[in-house]
Coordinates of C-alpha atoms in Angstrom, one line a residue:
X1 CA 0.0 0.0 0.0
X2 CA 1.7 3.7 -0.4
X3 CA 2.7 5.6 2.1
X4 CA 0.4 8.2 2.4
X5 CA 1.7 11.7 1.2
X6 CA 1.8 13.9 4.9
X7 CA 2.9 17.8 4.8
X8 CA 6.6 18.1 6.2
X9 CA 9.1 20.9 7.2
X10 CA 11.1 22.4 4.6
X11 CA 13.7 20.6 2.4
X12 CA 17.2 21.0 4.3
X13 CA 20.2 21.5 1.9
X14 CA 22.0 18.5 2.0
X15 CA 25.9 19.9 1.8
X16 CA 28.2 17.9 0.3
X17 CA 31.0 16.2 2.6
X18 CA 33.3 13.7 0.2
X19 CA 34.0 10.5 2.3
X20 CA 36.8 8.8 -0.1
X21 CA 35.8 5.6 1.8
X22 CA 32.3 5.8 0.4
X23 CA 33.8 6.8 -3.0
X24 CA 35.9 3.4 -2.8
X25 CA 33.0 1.4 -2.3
X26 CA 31.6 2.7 -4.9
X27 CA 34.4 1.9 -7.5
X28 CA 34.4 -1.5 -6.3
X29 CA 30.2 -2.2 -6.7
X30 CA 30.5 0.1 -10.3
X31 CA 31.3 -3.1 -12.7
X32 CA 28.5 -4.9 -11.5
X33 CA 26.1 -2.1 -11.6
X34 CA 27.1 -1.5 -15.3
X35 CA 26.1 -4.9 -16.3
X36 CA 23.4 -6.0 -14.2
X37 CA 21.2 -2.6 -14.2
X38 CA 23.0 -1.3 -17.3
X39 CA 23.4 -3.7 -19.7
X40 CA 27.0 -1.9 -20.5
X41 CA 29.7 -4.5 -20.7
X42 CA 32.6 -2.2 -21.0
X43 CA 33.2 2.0 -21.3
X44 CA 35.5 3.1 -23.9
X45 CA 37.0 6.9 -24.4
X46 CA 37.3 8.6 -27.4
X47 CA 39.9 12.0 -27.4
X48 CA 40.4 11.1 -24.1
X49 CA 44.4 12.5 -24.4
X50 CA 42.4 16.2 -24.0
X51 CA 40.8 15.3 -20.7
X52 CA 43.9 13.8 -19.4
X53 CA 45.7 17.4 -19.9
X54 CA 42.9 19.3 -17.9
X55 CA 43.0 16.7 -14.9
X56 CA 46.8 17.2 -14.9
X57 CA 46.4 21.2 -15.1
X58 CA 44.2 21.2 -12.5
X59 CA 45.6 19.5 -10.2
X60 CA 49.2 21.5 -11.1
X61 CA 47.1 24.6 -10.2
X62 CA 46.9 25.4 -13.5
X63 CA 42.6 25.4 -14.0
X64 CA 39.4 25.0 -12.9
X65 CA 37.2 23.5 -15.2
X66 CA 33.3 22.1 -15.6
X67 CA 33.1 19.2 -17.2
X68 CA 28.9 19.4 -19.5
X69 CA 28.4 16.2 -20.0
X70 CA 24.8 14.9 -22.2
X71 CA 22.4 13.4 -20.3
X72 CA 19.7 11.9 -22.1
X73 CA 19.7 8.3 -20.0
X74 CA 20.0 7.0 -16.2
X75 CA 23.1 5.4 -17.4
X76 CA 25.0 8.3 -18.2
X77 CA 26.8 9.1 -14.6
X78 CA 27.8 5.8 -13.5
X79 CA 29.3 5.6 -17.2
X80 CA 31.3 8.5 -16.6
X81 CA 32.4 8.0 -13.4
X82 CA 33.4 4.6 -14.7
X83 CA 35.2 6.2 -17.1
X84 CA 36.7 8.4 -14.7
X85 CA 38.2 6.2 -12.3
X86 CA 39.6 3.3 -14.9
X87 CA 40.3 5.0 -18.3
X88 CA 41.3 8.1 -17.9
X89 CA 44.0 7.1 -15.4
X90 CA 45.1 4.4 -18.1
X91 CA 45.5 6.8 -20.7
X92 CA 47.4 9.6 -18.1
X93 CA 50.0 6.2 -17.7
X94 CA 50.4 5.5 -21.7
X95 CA 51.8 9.1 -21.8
X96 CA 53.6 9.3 -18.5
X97 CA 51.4 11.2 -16.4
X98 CA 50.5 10.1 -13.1
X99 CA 46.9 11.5 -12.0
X100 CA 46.6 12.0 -8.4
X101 CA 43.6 9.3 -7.5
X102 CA 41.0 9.8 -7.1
X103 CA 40.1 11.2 -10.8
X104 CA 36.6 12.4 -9.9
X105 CA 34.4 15.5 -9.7
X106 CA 31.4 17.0 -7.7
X107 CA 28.3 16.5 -9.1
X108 CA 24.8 18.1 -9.8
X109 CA 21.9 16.3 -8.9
X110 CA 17.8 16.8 -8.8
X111 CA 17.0 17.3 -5.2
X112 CA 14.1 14.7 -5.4
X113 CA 16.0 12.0 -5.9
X114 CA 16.4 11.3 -2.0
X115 CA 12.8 12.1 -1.6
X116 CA 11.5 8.7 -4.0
X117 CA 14.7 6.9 -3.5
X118 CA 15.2 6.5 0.3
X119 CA 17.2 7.7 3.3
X120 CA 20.3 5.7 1.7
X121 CA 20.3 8.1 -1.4
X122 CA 20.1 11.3 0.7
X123 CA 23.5 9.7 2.9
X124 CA 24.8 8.4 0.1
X125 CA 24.7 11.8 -2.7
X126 CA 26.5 14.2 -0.6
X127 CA 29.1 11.5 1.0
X128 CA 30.3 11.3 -2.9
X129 CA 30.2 14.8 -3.2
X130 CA 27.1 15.3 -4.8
X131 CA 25.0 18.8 -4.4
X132 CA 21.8 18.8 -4.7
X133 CA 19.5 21.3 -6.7
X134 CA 16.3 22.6 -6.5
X135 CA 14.1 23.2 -10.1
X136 CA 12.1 25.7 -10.6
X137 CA 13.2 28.7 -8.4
X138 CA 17.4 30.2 -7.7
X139 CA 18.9 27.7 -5.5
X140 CA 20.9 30.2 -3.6
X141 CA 22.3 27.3 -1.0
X142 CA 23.2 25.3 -4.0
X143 CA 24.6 28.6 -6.0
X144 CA 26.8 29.1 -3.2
X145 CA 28.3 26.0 -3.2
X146 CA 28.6 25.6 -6.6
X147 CA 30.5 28.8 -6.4
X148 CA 33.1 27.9 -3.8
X149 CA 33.5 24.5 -5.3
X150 CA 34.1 25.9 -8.7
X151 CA 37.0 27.8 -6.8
X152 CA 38.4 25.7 -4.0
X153 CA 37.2 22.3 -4.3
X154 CA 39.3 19.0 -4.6
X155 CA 37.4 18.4 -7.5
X156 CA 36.7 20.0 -11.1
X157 CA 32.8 19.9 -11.6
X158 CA 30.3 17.7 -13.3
X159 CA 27.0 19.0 -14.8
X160 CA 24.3 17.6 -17.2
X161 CA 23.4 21.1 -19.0
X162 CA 19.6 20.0 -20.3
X163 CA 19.1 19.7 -17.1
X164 CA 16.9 16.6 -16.9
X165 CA 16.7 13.3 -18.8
X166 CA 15.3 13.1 -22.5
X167 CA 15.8 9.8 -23.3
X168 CA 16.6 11.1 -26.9
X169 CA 20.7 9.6 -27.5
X170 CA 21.3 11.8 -30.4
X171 CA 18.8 15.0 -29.8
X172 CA 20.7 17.6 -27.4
X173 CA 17.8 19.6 -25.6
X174 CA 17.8 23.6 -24.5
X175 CA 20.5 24.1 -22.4
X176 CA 20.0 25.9 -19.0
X177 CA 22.5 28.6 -18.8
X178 CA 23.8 27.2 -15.4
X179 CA 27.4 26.0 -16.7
X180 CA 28.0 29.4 -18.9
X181 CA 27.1 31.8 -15.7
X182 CA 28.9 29.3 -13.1
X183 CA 32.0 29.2 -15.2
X184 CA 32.2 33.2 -15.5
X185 CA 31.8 33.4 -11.7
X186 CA 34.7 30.9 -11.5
X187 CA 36.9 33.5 -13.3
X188 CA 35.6 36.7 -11.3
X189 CA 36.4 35.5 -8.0
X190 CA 39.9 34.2 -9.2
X191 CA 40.4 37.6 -10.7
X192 CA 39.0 38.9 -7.2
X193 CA 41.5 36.7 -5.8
X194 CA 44.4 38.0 -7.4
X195 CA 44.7 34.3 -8.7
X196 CA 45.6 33.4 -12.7
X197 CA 43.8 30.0 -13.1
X198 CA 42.2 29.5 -16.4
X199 CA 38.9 28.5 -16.5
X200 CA 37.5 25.9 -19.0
X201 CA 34.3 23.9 -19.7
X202 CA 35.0 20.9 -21.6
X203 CA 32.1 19.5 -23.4
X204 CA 31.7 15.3 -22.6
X205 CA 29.2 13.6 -25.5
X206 CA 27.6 9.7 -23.9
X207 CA 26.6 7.9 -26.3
X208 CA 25.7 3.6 -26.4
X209 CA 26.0 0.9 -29.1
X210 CA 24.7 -2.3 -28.9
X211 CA 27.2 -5.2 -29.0
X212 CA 24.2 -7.6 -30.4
X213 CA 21.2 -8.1 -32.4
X214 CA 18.5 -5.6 -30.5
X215 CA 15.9 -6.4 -33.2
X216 CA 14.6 -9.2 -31.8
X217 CA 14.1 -7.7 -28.1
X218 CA 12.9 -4.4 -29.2
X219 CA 10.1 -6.6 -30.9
X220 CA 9.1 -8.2 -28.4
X221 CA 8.8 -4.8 -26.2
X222 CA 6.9 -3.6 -29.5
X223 CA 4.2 -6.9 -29.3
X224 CA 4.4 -6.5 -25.6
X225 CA 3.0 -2.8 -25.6
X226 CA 0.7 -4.1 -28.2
X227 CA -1.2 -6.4 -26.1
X228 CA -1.3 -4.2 -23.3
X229 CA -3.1 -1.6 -25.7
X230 CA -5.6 -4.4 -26.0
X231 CA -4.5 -4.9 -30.2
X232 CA -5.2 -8.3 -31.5
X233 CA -3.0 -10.8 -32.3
X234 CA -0.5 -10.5 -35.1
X235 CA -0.5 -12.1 -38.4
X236 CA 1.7 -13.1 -41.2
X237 CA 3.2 -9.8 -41.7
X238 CA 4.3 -10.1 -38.3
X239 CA 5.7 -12.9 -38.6
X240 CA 7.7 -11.6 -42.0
X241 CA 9.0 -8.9 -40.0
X242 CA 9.9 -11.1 -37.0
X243 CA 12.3 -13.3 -38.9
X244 CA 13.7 -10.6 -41.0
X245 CA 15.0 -8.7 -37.7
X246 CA 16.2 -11.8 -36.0
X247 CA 18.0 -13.0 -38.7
X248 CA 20.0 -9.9 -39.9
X249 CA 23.5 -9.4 -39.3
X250 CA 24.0 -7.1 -36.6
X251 CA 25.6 -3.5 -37.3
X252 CA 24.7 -0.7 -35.1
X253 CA 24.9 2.0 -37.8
X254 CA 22.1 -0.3 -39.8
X255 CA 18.9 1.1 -40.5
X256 CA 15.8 -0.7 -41.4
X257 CA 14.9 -1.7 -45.2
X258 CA 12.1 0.0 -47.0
X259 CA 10.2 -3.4 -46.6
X260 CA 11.1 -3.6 -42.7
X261 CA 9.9 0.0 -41.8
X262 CA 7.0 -0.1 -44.0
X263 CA 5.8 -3.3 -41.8
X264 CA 7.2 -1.4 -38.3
X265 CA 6.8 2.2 -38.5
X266 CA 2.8 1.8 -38.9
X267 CA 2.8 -0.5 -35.7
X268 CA 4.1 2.2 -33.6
X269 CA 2.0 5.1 -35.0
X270 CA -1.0 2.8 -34.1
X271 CA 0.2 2.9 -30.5
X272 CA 1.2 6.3 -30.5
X273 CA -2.7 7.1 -32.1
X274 CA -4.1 4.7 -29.3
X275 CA -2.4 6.4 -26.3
X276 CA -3.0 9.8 -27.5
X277 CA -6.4 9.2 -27.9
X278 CA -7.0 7.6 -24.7
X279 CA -5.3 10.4 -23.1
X280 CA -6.9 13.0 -24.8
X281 CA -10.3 11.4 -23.6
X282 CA -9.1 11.0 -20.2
X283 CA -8.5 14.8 -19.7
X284 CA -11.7 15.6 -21.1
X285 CA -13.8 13.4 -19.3
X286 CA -11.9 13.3 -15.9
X287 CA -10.4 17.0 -15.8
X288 CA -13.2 19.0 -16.8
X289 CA -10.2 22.3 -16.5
X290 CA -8.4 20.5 -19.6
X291 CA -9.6 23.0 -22.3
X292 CA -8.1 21.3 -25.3
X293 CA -7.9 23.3 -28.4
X294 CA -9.7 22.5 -31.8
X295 CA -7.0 21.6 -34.2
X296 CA -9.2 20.3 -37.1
X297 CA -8.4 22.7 -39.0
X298 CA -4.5 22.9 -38.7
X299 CA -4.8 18.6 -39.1
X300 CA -5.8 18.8 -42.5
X301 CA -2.8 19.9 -44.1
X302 CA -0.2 17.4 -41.8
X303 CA 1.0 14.2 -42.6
X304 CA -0.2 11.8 -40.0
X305 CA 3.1 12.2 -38.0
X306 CA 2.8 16.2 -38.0
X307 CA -0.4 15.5 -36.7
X308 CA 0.3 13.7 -33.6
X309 CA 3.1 16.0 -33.0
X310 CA 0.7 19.1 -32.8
X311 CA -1.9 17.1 -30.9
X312 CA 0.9 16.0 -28.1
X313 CA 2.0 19.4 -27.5
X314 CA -1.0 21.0 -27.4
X315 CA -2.3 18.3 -24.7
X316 CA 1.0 19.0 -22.8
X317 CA 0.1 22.2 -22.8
X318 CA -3.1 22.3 -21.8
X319 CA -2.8 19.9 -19.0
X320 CA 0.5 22.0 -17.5
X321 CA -2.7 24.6 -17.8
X322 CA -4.5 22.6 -15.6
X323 CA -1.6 22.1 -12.7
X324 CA -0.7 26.1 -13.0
X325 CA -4.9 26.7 -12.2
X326 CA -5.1 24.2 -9.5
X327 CA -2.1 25.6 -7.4
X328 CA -2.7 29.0 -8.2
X329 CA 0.5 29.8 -10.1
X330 CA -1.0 33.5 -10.8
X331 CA 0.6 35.3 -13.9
X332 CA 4.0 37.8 -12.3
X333 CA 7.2 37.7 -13.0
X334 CA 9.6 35.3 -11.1
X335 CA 9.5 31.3 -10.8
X336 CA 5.8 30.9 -10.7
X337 CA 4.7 32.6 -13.9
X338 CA 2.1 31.5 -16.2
X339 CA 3.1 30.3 -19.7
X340 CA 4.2 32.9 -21.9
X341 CA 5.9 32.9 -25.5
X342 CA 9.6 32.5 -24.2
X343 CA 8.7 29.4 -21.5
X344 CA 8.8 26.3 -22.6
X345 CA 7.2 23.2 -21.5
X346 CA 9.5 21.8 -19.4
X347 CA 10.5 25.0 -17.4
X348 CA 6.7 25.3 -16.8
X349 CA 7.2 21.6 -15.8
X350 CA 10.0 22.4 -13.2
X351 CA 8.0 25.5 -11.7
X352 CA 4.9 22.8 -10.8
X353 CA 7.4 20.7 -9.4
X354 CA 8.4 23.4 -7.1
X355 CA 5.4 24.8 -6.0
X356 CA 4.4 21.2 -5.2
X357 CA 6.9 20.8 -3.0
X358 CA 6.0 24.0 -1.5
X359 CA 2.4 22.7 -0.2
X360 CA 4.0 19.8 1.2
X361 CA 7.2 20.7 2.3
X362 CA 5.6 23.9 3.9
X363 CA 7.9 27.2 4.4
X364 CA 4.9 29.5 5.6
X365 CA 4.1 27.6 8.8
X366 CA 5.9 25.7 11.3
X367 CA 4.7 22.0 11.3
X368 CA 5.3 21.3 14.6
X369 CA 3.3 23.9 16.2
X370 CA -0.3 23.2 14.1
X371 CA -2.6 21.6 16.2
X372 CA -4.5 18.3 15.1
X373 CA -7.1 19.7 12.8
X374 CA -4.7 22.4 10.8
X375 CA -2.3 19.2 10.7
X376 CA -4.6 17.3 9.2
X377 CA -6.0 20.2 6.5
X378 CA -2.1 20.3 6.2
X379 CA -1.9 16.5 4.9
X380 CA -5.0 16.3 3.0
X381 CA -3.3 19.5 1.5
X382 CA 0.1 17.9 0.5
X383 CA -1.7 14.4 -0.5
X384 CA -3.6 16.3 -3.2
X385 CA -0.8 18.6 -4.3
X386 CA 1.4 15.3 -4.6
X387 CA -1.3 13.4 -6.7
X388 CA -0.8 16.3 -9.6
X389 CA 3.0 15.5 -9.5
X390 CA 1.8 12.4 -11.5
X391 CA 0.3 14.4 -14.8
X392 CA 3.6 16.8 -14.6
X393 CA 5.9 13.9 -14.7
X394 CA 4.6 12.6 -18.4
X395 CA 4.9 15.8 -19.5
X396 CA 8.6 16.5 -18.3
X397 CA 9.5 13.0 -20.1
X398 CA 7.4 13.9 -23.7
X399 CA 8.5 17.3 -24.0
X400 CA 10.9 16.8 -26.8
X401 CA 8.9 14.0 -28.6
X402 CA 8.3 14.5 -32.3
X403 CA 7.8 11.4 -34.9
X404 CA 10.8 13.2 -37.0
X405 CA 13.3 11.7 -34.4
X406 CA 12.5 8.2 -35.6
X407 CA 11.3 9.1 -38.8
X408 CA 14.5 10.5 -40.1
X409 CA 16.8 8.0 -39.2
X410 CA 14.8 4.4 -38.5
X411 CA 18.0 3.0 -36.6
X412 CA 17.4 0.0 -33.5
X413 CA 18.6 2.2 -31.0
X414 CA 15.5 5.1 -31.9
X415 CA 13.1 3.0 -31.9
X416 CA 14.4 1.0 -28.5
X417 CA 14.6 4.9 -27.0
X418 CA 10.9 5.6 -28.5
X419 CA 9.5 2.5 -27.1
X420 CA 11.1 2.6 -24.1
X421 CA 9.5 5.6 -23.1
X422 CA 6.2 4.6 -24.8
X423 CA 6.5 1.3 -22.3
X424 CA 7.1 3.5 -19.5
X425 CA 3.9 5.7 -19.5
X426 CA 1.8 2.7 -19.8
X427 CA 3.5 1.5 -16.5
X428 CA 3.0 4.7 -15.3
X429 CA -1.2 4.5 -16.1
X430 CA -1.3 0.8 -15.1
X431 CA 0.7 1.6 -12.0
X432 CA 2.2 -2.4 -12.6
X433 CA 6.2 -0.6 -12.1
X434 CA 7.7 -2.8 -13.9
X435 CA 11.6 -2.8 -14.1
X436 CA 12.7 -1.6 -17.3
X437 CA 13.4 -4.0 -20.1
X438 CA 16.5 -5.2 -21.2
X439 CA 17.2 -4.9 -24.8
X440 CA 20.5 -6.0 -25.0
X441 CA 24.5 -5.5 -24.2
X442 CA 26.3 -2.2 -24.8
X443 CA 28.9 -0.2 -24.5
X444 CA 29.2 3.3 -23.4
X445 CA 31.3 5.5 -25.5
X446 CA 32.9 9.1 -23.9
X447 CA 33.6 11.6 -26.3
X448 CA 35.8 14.4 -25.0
X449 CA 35.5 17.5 -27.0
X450 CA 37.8 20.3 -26.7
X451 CA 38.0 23.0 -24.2
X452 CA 36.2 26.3 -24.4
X453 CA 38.0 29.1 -22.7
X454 CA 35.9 30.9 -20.5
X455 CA 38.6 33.4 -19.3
X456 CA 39.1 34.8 -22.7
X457 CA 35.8 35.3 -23.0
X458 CA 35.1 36.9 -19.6
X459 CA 38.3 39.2 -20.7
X460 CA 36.8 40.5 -23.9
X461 CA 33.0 40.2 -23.5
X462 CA 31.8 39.0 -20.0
X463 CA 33.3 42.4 -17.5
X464 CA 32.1 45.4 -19.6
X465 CA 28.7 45.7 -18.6
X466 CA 25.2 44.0 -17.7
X467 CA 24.5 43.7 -21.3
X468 CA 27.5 42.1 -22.3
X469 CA 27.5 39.9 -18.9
X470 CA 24.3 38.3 -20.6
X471 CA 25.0 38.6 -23.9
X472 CA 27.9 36.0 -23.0
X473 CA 26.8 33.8 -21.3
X474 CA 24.0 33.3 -24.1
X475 CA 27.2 32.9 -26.7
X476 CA 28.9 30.7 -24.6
X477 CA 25.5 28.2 -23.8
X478 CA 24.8 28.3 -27.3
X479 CA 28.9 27.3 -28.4
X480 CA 28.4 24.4 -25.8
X481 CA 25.4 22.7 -27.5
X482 CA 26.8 22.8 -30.9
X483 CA 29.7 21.1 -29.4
X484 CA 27.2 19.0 -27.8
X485 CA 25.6 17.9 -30.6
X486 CA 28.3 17.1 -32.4
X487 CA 29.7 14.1 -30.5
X488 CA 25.7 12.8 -30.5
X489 CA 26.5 10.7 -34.2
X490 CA 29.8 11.4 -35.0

């Protein structure tokens, strides 16, 4: 039975204190990790050689870096930390350079991971040096520390730059501007300091390749899904398809044959059609606030997968519409702001979360001191405020979906990414939370792009004025993505 959802003091910053000891076990459970939860038999490094040289600089005194790593899977940090701790040292040896161990670096991390995984995530995230942030509003306890870290720590740092987890390999989301503004802080208080570090950010692509066959797994997810949608049984096409995947010879840069995707492609717009609709009739029915717009019209000039597109956005939007009415997010400037032209989804997403968290975690009264019947207003309060974290969360993890993603380039490891999530929100509805399914072995490949100077560009651009002091770090995000995106397919 669930724990019922009961209103709480505020969320205490959870400071970072590095135990090396912890960090050790760590290392030593990694391996296993990879492979059992993973599926990733082995990490491999590609321009490692430039990484190598920042770790020895920075450890000389040399610089303070940030290493803005992708993040579109789960798997991504204990890839690179992987990476970290075995390769990069390796490589250091081939060209004489001894690393001082370990070769690590403070992390970023959603502050509501402790909350749904458990009292041994909120010991074990700052014991490893993690520091935890909170979306949707300035973090100042987690700014500050940022900031001194950036400067003083042991450690460079280590930040995902989305932001959040799109489950898209090979499509880089909006940045945040977090890194850029971080990094030109860094140089300020050096310069403060008197001190002549450079500061870098070095741009670290993640990307997987399947070691075997997928096809046959990814249908089976694909049939799977189908029954759950209540389809009937397949026929001989099916079977035609089924034995052309499992037969093929595997190469990971293989996409499908005309024949193939013109058997496959239809299967999963008929899902995609099935969910939608079902969802779009669930809102109306159930959520009588839903006011979802009449798109006739625009439909009847879009191909069927335009059409979906437009219909899925304007249902996320209209159901983030919804959550922003029911808690009251009143149109003003600052975190809680009502959708305008310049906000995107999932900001809009991130500022639910928040306020959320703000009727159960409450900061306008002291917990302690409410007598029974406020208490209990108080929990009935938080238990319905935490029911509406359920509609924000399939919106944060459809924001970027489009059929072009798939469409464009039919490879195995799309369509395992598209289903994969597909497979997900059904769990989600059905509430069954079942683990997710293995496809099959991989390996994680870190790409290591080169530096971008953040000094120079604090020099020239960054200290004149508040125009240029945004105007910067605009330049800079926007220099990081194209980097960014260029290690997703080399």
């Amino acid at each position: 039975m669930t724990k019922p959802i009961r209103a709480q003091s505020p969320l205490k910053f959870l400071a970072p204190h590095f135990n090396p000891l912890v960090l050790a076990a760590i290392y030593r459970l990694l391996p296993f990790y990879l492979r059992a939860q993973c599926q990733i038999e082995r990490v491999e490094g590609e321009n490692s050689e430039i990484l190598v040289d920042c770790y020895r600089r920075f450890q000389a005194g040399q610089l303070r870096f940030l290493l803005a790593y992708r993040h579109s899977s789960t798997n991504d940090p204990p890839s690179l930390i992987h990476y970290l701790h075995t390769n990069l040292p390796k490589m250091a040896a081939n060209e004489g350079i001894s690393l001082n161990k370990p070769v690590f670096g403070y992390f970023l991390y959603d502050r509501g991971i402790p909350l749904w995984a458990g009292p041994v995530a909120n010991w074990l995230l700052p014991a490893i040096g993690g520091v935890p942030v909170i979306r949707g509003r300035p973090d100042f306890g987690c700014l500050r520390t940022l900031r001194h870290l950036y400067v003083r720590g042991q450690f460079p740092l280590a930040i995902a730059p989305e932001g959040y987890t799109n489950g898209h390999g090979e499509l880089v989301s909006r940045l945040e501007l977090g890194c850029a503004q971080t990094s030109f802080w860094c140089v300020e208080d050096l310069v403060a300091a008197g001190e002549n570090q450079q500061v870098s950010i070095v741009p670290i692509g993640v990307r997987y390749q399947y070691l075997e066959n997928p096809w046959p797994k990814i249908w089976q997810l694909c049939r799977a899904i189908e029954r759950e949608c209540g389809f009937p049984p397949g026929d001989g096409a099916n079977r035609q398809l089924e034995n052309s995947l499992s037969s093929r010879e595997w190469n990971p840069a293989q996409q499908l044959t005309p024949e193939e995707e013109a058997l496959l492609y239809p299967k999963l717009l008929r899902i995609a059609e099935y969910l939608l609709e079902q969802m779009e009739s669930f809102y109306r029915r159930f959520h009588t606030a839903i006011q979802l717009e009449e798109q006739a019209a625009k439909l009847a000039n879009l191909s069927p997968i335009e059409g979906l597109t437009l219909r899925l956005q304007g249902l996320m939007d209209a159901v983030l519409k919804m959550l922003e009415g029911y808690l009251q997010m009143q149109p003003h400037s600052g975190r809680n702001a009502l959708a305008t032209r310049d906000r995107n989804l999932i900001e809009r997403a991130h500022d639910i979360e928040d306020t959320v968290w703000d009727w159960i975690y409450r900061r306008d009264v002291d917990i302690q001191t409410l007598s029974d019947v406020e208490r209990g207003l108080a929990d009935l309060v938080a238990s319905e405020a935490h029911q509406h974290l359920w509609h924000m969360r399939w919106v944060e993890n459809f924001v970027v979906v489009t059929g072009h993603y798939l469409q464009n380039k039919p490879t195995a490891r799309r369509f395992a990414e598209t289903l994969l999530m597909i497979n997900a929100l059904i769990h989600e509805i059905t509430g069954k939370g079942q683990a997710r399914p293995a496809i099959a072995p991989q390996k994680a490949i870190i790409t290591v792009a080169e530096p971008l100077d953040v000094t120079a560009r604090w020099h020239s651009t960054y200290q004149r004025d508040g125009a240029a002091k945004k105007q910067a770090v605009r330049e800079l995000t926007s220099t990081l993505k194209k980097s960014l995106e260029s290690m997703t397919n080399p």
